[in-house]
Amino acid sequence: MTTEIKVQDISMDSFFEKYEGKFKAIADKKRLKIMNILTQKGAMCVCDLAPLMDMSQSKLSYHLKILLDANLLIKETKGTWSYYQLNQKELNHLLSSELCCVFKPTC
Amino acid sequence: MTTEIKVQDISMDSFFEKYEGKFKAIADKKRLKIMNILTQKGAMCVCDLAPLMDMSQSKLSYHLKILLDANLLIKETKGTWSYYQLNQKELNHLLSSELCCVFKPTC
DNA sequence: TTATTAAATCAAATTTATTTGATATTTATA
DNA sequence: TATAAATATCAAATAAATTTGATTTAATAA
């Protein structure tokens, strides 16, 4: 007895996995707050974000990494500072324009 | 020493919590697949969805409840059957139009 | 009424995600 | 060079989500 698995099923599965990763990244109120702050302030370094988030540095780095790994943030390093900003293109692909100015800066 | 907490902070917190719930609901590949199937098929009962999802009934009910609690599904009971369909209005509020026909039926 | 079907719920086991505090790495400054 | 600041990473502890199999509930059919 064999179990048929179609090619589409396999590629759809990795398609769903891709969006799972992105939605998981934004499915957290702390990370939504980070996105909200970055929507308003543009690029920020970890040390300036930490007090606004009322969060330890290691905890904040953990959450930033999750958003970065999902390609929802762009990171730029200057000296010892890491500046994070929202990946607008990616967020526009994902979120409705009604969420503009809340979780993403552009429509 | 007192710690000031602004009224906005409290209401923003419940605002972020609301979206956390909705994004958590869709942040799972099984539930994204459910949404994809319902996008194509419209309303379906659990017993017809279960074989398509290759999932036990209790497991499927668990995942449907998560989507329902997030108000992303609408449930209609007819006799012993429960028919589930996507809450288009809510999904349109949440997801970009580029995800139309994949995770939601309308733009 | 009894049996059957569809679906929801429950508790326990398992898996995954988050928090915490410590340490490592890198760059700039005295 | 020695020190300090910014950030990343790690391992252990904790918390949250998911799976599983069994049970319950409710509606229909025999």
PDB file of C-alpha atoms (C1' of nucleotides) in Angstrom:
ATOM      1  CA  MET A   1       0.000   0.000   0.000  1.00  0.00           C
ATOM      2  CA  THR A   2       1.358   3.384  -0.973  1.00  0.00           C
ATOM      3  CA  THR A   3       0.274   6.838   0.092  1.00  0.00           C
ATOM      4  CA  GLU A   4       0.178   9.351  -2.713  1.00  0.00           C
ATOM      5  CA  ILE A   5       1.537  12.786  -1.965  1.00  0.00           C
ATOM      6  CA  LYS A   6       1.145  15.355  -4.698  1.00  0.00           C
ATOM      7  CA  VAL A   7       3.909  17.780  -5.685  1.00  0.00           C
ATOM      8  CA  GLN A   8       1.546  20.709  -5.059  1.00  0.00           C
ATOM      9  CA  ASP A   9       0.988  19.543  -1.491  1.00  0.00           C
ATOM     10  CA  ILE A  10       4.698  19.698  -0.762  1.00  0.00           C
ATOM     11  CA  SER A  11       5.169  23.142  -2.279  1.00  0.00           C
ATOM     12  CA  MET A  12       1.997  24.448  -0.638  1.00  0.00           C
ATOM     13  CA  ASP A  13       3.291  23.159   2.662  1.00  0.00           C
ATOM     14  CA  SER A  14       6.455  25.245   2.417  1.00  0.00           C
ATOM     15  CA  PHE A  15       4.311  28.156   1.262  1.00  0.00           C
ATOM     16  CA  PHE A  16       2.211  27.894   4.427  1.00  0.00           C
ATOM     17  CA  GLU A  17       5.385  27.528   6.470  1.00  0.00           C
ATOM     18  CA  LYS A  18       6.756  30.762   5.051  1.00  0.00           C
ATOM     19  CA  TYR A  19       3.687  32.702   6.154  1.00  0.00           C
ATOM     20  CA  GLU A  20       3.568  30.868   9.454  1.00  0.00           C
ATOM     21  CA  GLY A  21       7.010  32.286  10.211  1.00  0.00           C
ATOM     22  CA  LYS A  22       6.003  35.822   9.312  1.00  0.00           C
ATOM     23  CA  PHE A  23       2.727  35.748  11.212  1.00  0.00           C
ATOM     24  CA  LYS A  24       4.362  34.101  14.226  1.00  0.00           C
ATOM     25  CA  ALA A  25       6.815  36.992  14.278  1.00  0.00           C
ATOM     26  CA  ILE A  26       4.050  39.582  14.564  1.00  0.00           C
ATOM     27  CA  ALA A  27       1.833  37.445  16.789  1.00  0.00           C
ATOM     28  CA  ASP A  28       3.151  38.883  20.030  1.00  0.00           C
ATOM     29  CA  LYS A  29       2.127  42.059  21.795  1.00  0.00           C
ATOM     30  CA  LYS A  30       5.688  43.037  22.668  1.00  0.00           C
ATOM     31  CA  ARG A  31       6.759  42.703  19.064  1.00  0.00           C
ATOM     32  CA  LEU A  32       3.662  44.566  17.883  1.00  0.00           C
ATOM     33  CA  LYS A  33       4.652  47.354  20.251  1.00  0.00           C
ATOM     34  CA  ILE A  34       8.161  47.367  18.754  1.00  0.00           C
ATOM     35  CA  MET A  35       6.582  47.646  15.302  1.00  0.00           C
ATOM     36  CA  ASN A  36       4.341  50.458  16.518  1.00  0.00           C
ATOM     37  CA  ILE A  37       7.298  52.394  17.922  1.00  0.00           C
ATOM     38  CA  LEU A  38       9.368  51.890  14.771  1.00  0.00           C
ATOM     39  CA  THR A  39       6.381  52.992  12.681  1.00  0.00           C
ATOM     40  CA  GLN A  40       6.495  56.318  14.485  1.00  0.00           C
ATOM     41  CA  LYS A  41      10.214  56.749  15.040  1.00  0.00           C
ATOM     42  CA  GLY A  42      11.803  55.127  12.002  1.00  0.00           C
ATOM     43  CA  ALA A  43      15.203  53.539  12.641  1.00  0.00           C
ATOM     44  CA  MET A  44      16.278  53.027  16.250  1.00  0.00           C
ATOM     45  CA  CYS A  45      19.149  51.386  18.058  1.00  0.00           C
ATOM     46  CA  VAL A  46      18.622  48.751  20.725  1.00  0.00           C
ATOM     47  CA  CYS A  47      19.804  50.979  23.552  1.00  0.00           C
ATOM     48  CA  ASP A  48      17.218  53.661  22.708  1.00  0.00           C
ATOM     49  CA  LEU A  49      14.450  51.128  22.176  1.00  0.00           C
ATOM     50  CA  ALA A  50      15.092  49.218  25.418  1.00  0.00           C
ATOM     51  CA  PRO A  51      13.851  51.938  27.803  1.00  0.00           C
ATOM     52  CA  LEU A  52      10.807  52.643  25.610  1.00  0.00           C
ATOM     53  CA  MET A  53       9.982  48.951  25.702  1.00  0.00           C
ATOM     54  CA  ASP A  54      10.853  48.666  29.393  1.00  0.00           C
ATOM     55  CA  MET A  55      12.763  45.512  28.599  1.00  0.00           C
ATOM     56  CA  SER A  56      16.174  44.047  29.301  1.00  0.00           C
ATOM     57  CA  GLN A  57      18.702  44.218  26.502  1.00  0.00           C
ATOM     58  CA  SER A  58      18.900  40.483  25.983  1.00  0.00           C
ATOM     59  CA  LYS A  59      15.147  40.120  25.911  1.00  0.00           C
ATOM     60  CA  LEU A  60      14.801  42.937  23.403  1.00  0.00           C
ATOM     61  CA  SER A  61      17.535  41.449  21.209  1.00  0.00           C
ATOM     62  CA  TYR A  62      15.659  38.153  21.278  1.00  0.00           C
ATOM     63  CA  HIS A  63      12.462  39.755  20.019  1.00  0.00           C
ATOM     64  CA  LEU A  64      14.254  41.880  17.428  1.00  0.00           C
ATOM     65  CA  LYS A  65      15.931  38.768  16.076  1.00  0.00           C
ATOM     66  CA  ILE A  66      12.584  37.067  15.583  1.00  0.00           C
ATOM     67  CA  LEU A  67      11.294  40.013  13.533  1.00  0.00           C
ATOM     68  CA  LEU A  68      14.603  40.202  11.664  1.00  0.00           C
ATOM     69  CA  ASP A  69      14.613  36.495  10.836  1.00  0.00           C
ATOM     70  CA  ALA A  70      11.119  36.878   9.416  1.00  0.00           C
ATOM     71  CA  ASN A  71      12.484  39.662   7.199  1.00  0.00           C
ATOM     72  CA  LEU A  72      10.128  42.184   8.785  1.00  0.00           C
ATOM     73  CA  LEU A  73      12.997  44.328  10.035  1.00  0.00           C
ATOM     74  CA  ILE A  74      16.082  45.698   8.360  1.00  0.00           C
ATOM     75  CA  LYS A  75      19.231  46.017  10.442  1.00  0.00           C
ATOM     76  CA  GLU A  76      22.082  48.407   9.856  1.00  0.00           C
ATOM     77  CA  THR A  77      25.208  48.414  12.001  1.00  0.00           C
ATOM     78  CA  LYS A  78      27.131  51.629  12.674  1.00  0.00           C
ATOM     79  CA  GLY A  79      30.048  51.185  15.020  1.00  0.00           C
ATOM     80  CA  THR A  80      28.833  49.293  18.039  1.00  0.00           C
ATOM     81  CA  TRP A  81      25.237  50.345  17.380  1.00  0.00           C
ATOM     82  CA  SER A  82      22.616  48.309  15.572  1.00  0.00           C
ATOM     83  CA  TYR A  83      19.845  50.310  14.000  1.00  0.00           C
ATOM     84  CA  TYR A  84      16.600  48.547  13.274  1.00  0.00           C
ATOM     85  CA  GLN A  85      13.816  49.746  11.016  1.00  0.00           C
ATOM     86  CA  LEU A  86      10.687  48.191   9.547  1.00  0.00           C
ATOM     87  CA  ASN A  87      10.820  46.399   6.216  1.00  0.00           C
ATOM     88  CA  GLN A  88       8.013  48.357   4.612  1.00  0.00           C
ATOM     89  CA  LYS A  89       7.803  46.324   1.431  1.00  0.00           C
ATOM     90  CA  GLU A  90       7.413  43.081   3.317  1.00  0.00           C
ATOM     91  CA  LEU A  91       4.872  44.525   5.733  1.00  0.00           C
ATOM     92  CA  ASN A  92       2.826  45.983   2.911  1.00  0.00           C
ATOM     93  CA  HIS A  93       2.732  42.572   1.313  1.00  0.00           C
ATOM     94  CA  LEU A  94       1.433  41.101   4.553  1.00  0.00           C
ATOM     95  CA  LEU A  95      -0.798  43.619   6.299  1.00  0.00           C
ATOM     96  CA  SER A  96      -3.881  45.508   5.193  1.00  0.00           C
ATOM     97  CA  SER A  97      -3.640  49.209   4.501  1.00  0.00           C
ATOM     98  CA  GLU A  98      -5.975  49.744   7.462  1.00  0.00           C
ATOM     99  CA  LEU A  99      -3.061  48.838   9.694  1.00  0.00           C
ATOM    100  CA  CYS A 100      -0.981  51.598   8.173  1.00  0.00           C
ATOM    101  CA  CYS A 101       0.466  54.033  10.717  1.00  0.00           C
ATOM    102  CA  VAL A 102      -0.032  51.467  13.442  1.00  0.00           C
ATOM    103  CA  PHE A 103       2.140  48.486  12.554  1.00  0.00           C
ATOM    104  CA  LYS A 104       3.695  49.779   9.350  1.00  0.00           C
ATOM    105  CA  PRO A 105       4.576  53.264   8.150  1.00  0.00           C
ATOM    106  CA  THR A 106       3.229  53.223   4.585  1.00  0.00           C
ATOM    107  CA  CYS A 107       0.100  52.037   2.762  1.00  0.00           C
TER     108      CYS A 107
ATOM    109  CA  MET B   1       8.869  56.803  44.562  1.00  0.00           C
ATOM    110  CA  THR B   2       5.991  56.341  42.170  1.00  0.00           C
ATOM    111  CA  THR B   3       5.933  54.844  38.716  1.00  0.00           C
ATOM    112  CA  GLU B   4       3.790  56.738  36.276  1.00  0.00           C
ATOM    113  CA  ILE B   5       1.664  54.733  33.902  1.00  0.00           C
ATOM    114  CA  LYS B   6      -0.211  56.706  31.310  1.00  0.00           C
ATOM    115  CA  VAL B   7      -3.811  55.968  30.339  1.00  0.00           C
ATOM    116  CA  GLN B   8      -2.757  55.630  26.705  1.00  0.00           C
ATOM    117  CA  ASP B   9      -0.267  52.937  27.658  1.00  0.00           C
ATOM    118  CA  ILE B  10      -2.999  50.832  29.209  1.00  0.00           C
ATOM    119  CA  SER B  11      -5.369  51.194  26.274  1.00  0.00           C
ATOM    120  CA  MET B  12      -2.567  50.627  23.769  1.00  0.00           C
ATOM    121  CA  ASP B  13      -1.687  47.484  25.650  1.00  0.00           C
ATOM    122  CA  SER B  14      -5.148  46.020  25.167  1.00  0.00           C
ATOM    123  CA  PHE B  15      -5.005  47.186  21.555  1.00  0.00           C
ATOM    124  CA  PHE B  16      -1.796  45.214  21.006  1.00  0.00           C
ATOM    125  CA  GLU B  17      -3.331  42.271  22.840  1.00  0.00           C
ATOM    126  CA  LYS B  18      -6.295  42.264  20.483  1.00  0.00           C
ATOM    127  CA  TYR B  19      -4.046  42.007  17.431  1.00  0.00           C
ATOM    128  CA  GLU B  20      -1.787  39.512  19.163  1.00  0.00           C
ATOM    129  CA  GLY B  21      -4.801  37.218  19.435  1.00  0.00           C
ATOM    130  CA  LYS B  22      -5.715  37.586  15.790  1.00  0.00           C
ATOM    131  CA  PHE B  23      -2.175  37.147  14.483  1.00  0.00           C
ATOM    132  CA  LYS B  24      -1.542  34.210  16.807  1.00  0.00           C
ATOM    133  CA  ALA B  25      -4.612  32.575  15.307  1.00  0.00           C
ATOM    134  CA  ILE B  26      -3.231  32.771  11.783  1.00  0.00           C
ATOM    135  CA  ALA B  27       0.380  32.102  12.823  1.00  0.00           C
ATOM    136  CA  ASP B  28       0.170  28.375  12.266  1.00  0.00           C
ATOM    137  CA  LYS B  29       0.572  26.439   9.050  1.00  0.00           C
ATOM    138  CA  LYS B  30      -2.307  24.089   9.790  1.00  0.00           C
ATOM    139  CA  ARG B  31      -4.651  26.990  10.397  1.00  0.00           C
ATOM    140  CA  LEU B  32      -3.361  28.778   7.294  1.00  0.00           C
ATOM    141  CA  LYS B  33      -4.193  25.633   5.354  1.00  0.00           C
ATOM    142  CA  ILE B  34      -7.691  25.642   6.842  1.00  0.00           C
ATOM    143  CA  MET B  35      -8.056  29.264   5.724  1.00  0.00           C
ATOM    144  CA  ASN B  36      -6.773  28.362   2.262  1.00  0.00           C
ATOM    145  CA  ILE B  37      -9.298  25.541   1.921  1.00  0.00           C
ATOM    146  CA  LEU B  38     -12.180  27.704   3.148  1.00  0.00           C
ATOM    147  CA  THR B  39     -11.099  30.442   0.734  1.00  0.00           C
ATOM    148  CA  GLN B  40     -11.664  27.993  -2.105  1.00  0.00           C
ATOM    149  CA  LYS B  41     -14.604  25.995  -0.799  1.00  0.00           C
ATOM    150  CA  GLY B  42     -16.623  28.490   1.219  1.00  0.00           C
ATOM    151  CA  ALA B  43     -18.488  27.009   4.180  1.00  0.00           C
ATOM    152  CA  MET B  44     -17.569  23.490   5.292  1.00  0.00           C
ATOM    153  CA  CYS B  45     -18.479  21.189   8.146  1.00  0.00           C
ATOM    154  CA  VAL B  46     -15.861  19.646  10.402  1.00  0.00           C
ATOM    155  CA  CYS B  47     -16.424  16.137   9.079  1.00  0.00           C
ATOM    156  CA  ASP B  48     -15.731  17.211   5.483  1.00  0.00           C
ATOM    157  CA  LEU B  49     -12.756  19.337   6.463  1.00  0.00           C
ATOM    158  CA  ALA B  50     -11.095  16.642   8.592  1.00  0.00           C
ATOM    159  CA  PRO B  51     -10.116  14.326   5.718  1.00  0.00           C
ATOM    160  CA  LEU B  52      -8.868  17.271   3.624  1.00  0.00           C
ATOM    161  CA  MET B  53      -6.722  18.367   6.552  1.00  0.00           C
ATOM    162  CA  ASP B  54      -5.700  14.799   7.359  1.00  0.00           C
ATOM    163  CA  MET B  55      -6.400  15.526  10.981  1.00  0.00           C
ATOM    164  CA  SER B  56      -8.297  13.947  13.857  1.00  0.00           C
ATOM    165  CA  GLN B  57     -11.649  15.480  14.724  1.00  0.00           C
ATOM    166  CA  SER B  58     -10.579  16.753  18.139  1.00  0.00           C
ATOM    167  CA  LYS B  59      -7.427  18.306  16.750  1.00  0.00           C
ATOM    168  CA  LEU B  60      -9.343  20.029  13.974  1.00  0.00           C
ATOM    169  CA  SER B  61     -11.958  21.309  16.442  1.00  0.00           C
ATOM    170  CA  TYR B  62      -9.139  22.724  18.552  1.00  0.00           C
ATOM    171  CA  HIS B  63      -7.711  24.680  15.624  1.00  0.00           C
ATOM    172  CA  LEU B  64     -11.131  25.830  14.407  1.00  0.00           C
ATOM    173  CA  LYS B  65     -11.901  27.138  17.876  1.00  0.00           C
ATOM    174  CA  ILE B  66      -8.752  29.238  17.879  1.00  0.00           C
ATOM    175  CA  LEU B  67      -9.748  30.854  14.581  1.00  0.00           C
ATOM    176  CA  LEU B  68     -13.325  31.239  15.788  1.00  0.00           C
ATOM    177  CA  ASP B  69     -12.297  32.855  19.080  1.00  0.00           C
ATOM    178  CA  ALA B  70     -10.221  35.352  17.103  1.00  0.00           C
ATOM    179  CA  ASN B  71     -13.371  36.158  15.129  1.00  0.00           C
ATOM    180  CA  LEU B  72     -11.725  35.046  11.896  1.00  0.00           C
ATOM    181  CA  LEU B  73     -14.317  32.342  11.306  1.00  0.00           C
ATOM    182  CA  ILE B  74     -18.095  32.346  11.380  1.00  0.00           C
ATOM    183  CA  LYS B  75     -19.844  29.226  12.597  1.00  0.00           C
ATOM    184  CA  GLU B  76     -23.337  28.112  11.703  1.00  0.00           C
ATOM    185  CA  THR B  77     -24.920  25.018  13.214  1.00  0.00           C
ATOM    186  CA  LYS B  78     -27.408  22.929  11.266  1.00  0.00           C
ATOM    187  CA  GLY B  79     -28.576  19.867  13.110  1.00  0.00           C
ATOM    188  CA  THR B  80     -25.518  18.040  14.346  1.00  0.00           C
ATOM    189  CA  TRP B  81     -23.314  19.739  11.768  1.00  0.00           C
ATOM    190  CA  SER B  82     -21.222  22.823  12.317  1.00  0.00           C
ATOM    191  CA  TYR B  83     -20.437  24.802   9.208  1.00  0.00           C
ATOM    192  CA  TYR B  84     -17.438  27.100   9.295  1.00  0.00           C
ATOM    193  CA  GLN B  85     -16.620  29.881   6.878  1.00  0.00           C
ATOM    194  CA  LEU B  86     -14.153  32.737   6.811  1.00  0.00           C
ATOM    195  CA  ASN B  87     -15.048  36.089   8.319  1.00  0.00           C
ATOM    196  CA  GLN B  88     -14.211  38.125   5.254  1.00  0.00           C
ATOM    197  CA  LYS B  89     -14.684  41.540   6.822  1.00  0.00           C
ATOM    198  CA  GLU B  90     -12.310  40.749   9.648  1.00  0.00           C
ATOM    199  CA  LEU B  91      -9.717  39.197   7.349  1.00  0.00           C
ATOM    200  CA  ASN B  92      -9.854  42.163   4.996  1.00  0.00           C
ATOM    201  CA  HIS B  93      -9.164  44.409   7.937  1.00  0.00           C
ATOM    202  CA  LEU B  94      -6.138  42.342   8.811  1.00  0.00           C
ATOM    203  CA  LEU B  95      -4.505  41.034   5.656  1.00  0.00           C
ATOM    204  CA  SER B  96      -3.189  42.755   2.556  1.00  0.00           C
ATOM    205  CA  SER B  97      -5.105  42.434  -0.680  1.00  0.00           C
ATOM    206  CA  GLU B  98      -2.106  40.554  -2.070  1.00  0.00           C
ATOM    207  CA  LEU B  99      -3.146  37.643   0.127  1.00  0.00           C
ATOM    208  CA  CYS B 100      -6.568  37.587  -1.488  1.00  0.00           C
ATOM    209  CA  CYS B 101      -7.555  34.183  -2.906  1.00  0.00           C
ATOM    210  CA  VAL B 102      -4.959  32.533  -0.711  1.00  0.00           C
ATOM    211  CA  PHE B 103      -5.975  33.193   2.885  1.00  0.00           C
ATOM    212  CA  LYS B 104      -9.156  35.176   2.266  1.00  0.00           C
ATOM    213  CA  PRO B 105     -11.733  35.103  -0.517  1.00  0.00           C
ATOM    214  CA  THR B 106     -12.199  38.821  -1.239  1.00  0.00           C
ATOM    215  CA  CYS B 107     -10.001  41.904  -1.643  1.00  0.00           C
TER     216      CYS B 107
ATOM    217  C1'  DT C   1     -36.170   4.012  23.263  1.00  0.00           C
ATOM    218  C1'  DT C   2     -31.658   2.688  21.489  1.00  0.00           C
ATOM    219  C1'  DA C   3     -27.997   3.359  18.403  1.00  0.00           C
ATOM    220  C1'  DT C   4     -25.378   6.323  15.540  1.00  0.00           C
ATOM    221  C1'  DT C   5     -23.189  10.408  13.892  1.00  0.00           C
ATOM    222  C1'  DA C   6     -21.090  15.073  14.422  1.00  0.00           C
ATOM    223  C1'  DA C   7     -18.800  17.963  17.198  1.00  0.00           C
ATOM    224  C1'  DA C   8     -16.985  19.915  21.570  1.00  0.00           C
ATOM    225  C1'  DT C   9     -14.396  19.431  25.642  1.00  0.00           C
ATOM    226  C1'  DC C  10     -11.161  17.551  28.969  1.00  0.00           C
ATOM    227  C1'  DA C  11      -6.823  16.081  31.254  1.00  0.00           C
ATOM    228  C1'  DA C  12      -2.285  14.427  30.565  1.00  0.00           C
ATOM    229  C1'  DA C  13       1.722  14.264  27.748  1.00  0.00           C
ATOM    230  C1'  DT C  14       4.547  16.542  24.609  1.00  0.00           C
ATOM    231  C1'  DT C  15       6.488  20.263  22.092  1.00  0.00           C
ATOM    232  C1'  DT C  16       7.597  25.011  21.354  1.00  0.00           C
ATOM    233  C1'  DA C  17       8.377  29.746  22.839  1.00  0.00           C
ATOM    234  C1'  DT C  18       9.923  33.054  26.209  1.00  0.00           C
ATOM    235  C1'  DT C  19      12.483  34.798  30.080  1.00  0.00           C
ATOM    236  C1'  DT C  20      16.522  35.286  32.819  1.00  0.00           C
ATOM    237  C1'  DG C  21      21.122  36.078  34.053  1.00  0.00           C
ATOM    238  C1'  DA C  22      25.683  35.307  32.560  1.00  0.00           C
ATOM    239  C1'  DT C  23      29.179  35.522  29.180  1.00  0.00           C
ATOM    240  C1'  DA C  24      31.276  36.695  24.637  1.00  0.00           C
ATOM    241  C1'  DT C  25      32.245  39.832  20.874  1.00  0.00           C
ATOM    242  C1'  DT C  26      33.034  44.049  18.753  1.00  0.00           C
ATOM    243  C1'  DT C  27      34.002  48.854  18.510  1.00  0.00           C
ATOM    244  C1'  DA C  28      35.209  53.180  20.395  1.00  0.00           C
ATOM    245  C1'  DT C  29      37.535  55.972  23.941  1.00  0.00           C
ATOM    246  C1'  DA C  30      40.720  57.332  27.802  1.00  0.00           C
TER     247       DA C  30
ATOM    248  C1'  DT D   1      46.793  48.938  26.014  1.00  0.00           C
ATOM    249  C1'  DA D   2      43.026  48.968  29.296  1.00  0.00           C
ATOM    250  C1'  DT D   3      38.312  50.197  29.910  1.00  0.00           C
ATOM    251  C1'  DA D   4      33.682  50.890  28.776  1.00  0.00           C
ATOM    252  C1'  DA D   5      29.567  50.673  25.964  1.00  0.00           C
ATOM    253  C1'  DA D   6      26.463  48.247  22.715  1.00  0.00           C
ATOM    254  C1'  DT D   7      24.841  44.142  21.230  1.00  0.00           C
ATOM    255  C1'  DA D   8      24.530  39.163  20.482  1.00  0.00           C
ATOM    256  C1'  DT D   9      24.388  34.629  22.154  1.00  0.00           C
ATOM    257  C1'  DC D  10      24.010  30.832  25.374  1.00  0.00           C
ATOM    258  C1'  DA D  11      22.069  27.461  28.704  1.00  0.00           C
ATOM    259  C1'  DA D  12      18.738  26.711  32.180  1.00  0.00           C
ATOM    260  C1'  DA D  13      14.258  27.728  33.996  1.00  0.00           C
ATOM    261  C1'  DT D  14       9.645  28.869  33.108  1.00  0.00           C
ATOM    262  C1'  DA D  15       5.480  29.455  30.541  1.00  0.00           C
ATOM    263  C1'  DA D  16       2.446  28.689  26.685  1.00  0.00           C
ATOM    264  C1'  DA D  17       0.675  26.036  22.833  1.00  0.00           C
ATOM    265  C1'  DT D  18      -0.312  21.653  20.701  1.00  0.00           C
ATOM    266  C1'  DT D  19      -1.338  16.787  20.461  1.00  0.00           C
ATOM    267  C1'  DT D  20      -3.596  12.683  21.921  1.00  0.00           C
ATOM    268  C1'  DG D  21      -7.112   9.656  23.300  1.00  0.00           C
ATOM    269  C1'  DA D  22     -11.137   9.463  26.000  1.00  0.00           C
ATOM    270  C1'  DT D  23     -15.448  11.284  27.347  1.00  0.00           C
ATOM    271  C1'  DT D  24     -19.563  14.221  26.840  1.00  0.00           C
ATOM    272  C1'  DT D  25     -23.294  16.450  24.502  1.00  0.00           C
ATOM    273  C1'  DA D  26     -26.706  16.932  21.214  1.00  0.00           C
ATOM    274  C1'  DA D  27     -29.260  15.744  17.181  1.00  0.00           C
ATOM    275  C1'  DT D  28     -30.958  12.343  14.081  1.00  0.00           C
ATOM    276  C1'  DA D  29     -32.249   7.690  12.429  1.00  0.00           C
ATOM    277  C1'  DA D  30     -33.540   2.885  13.115  1.00  0.00           C
TER     278       DA D  30
END
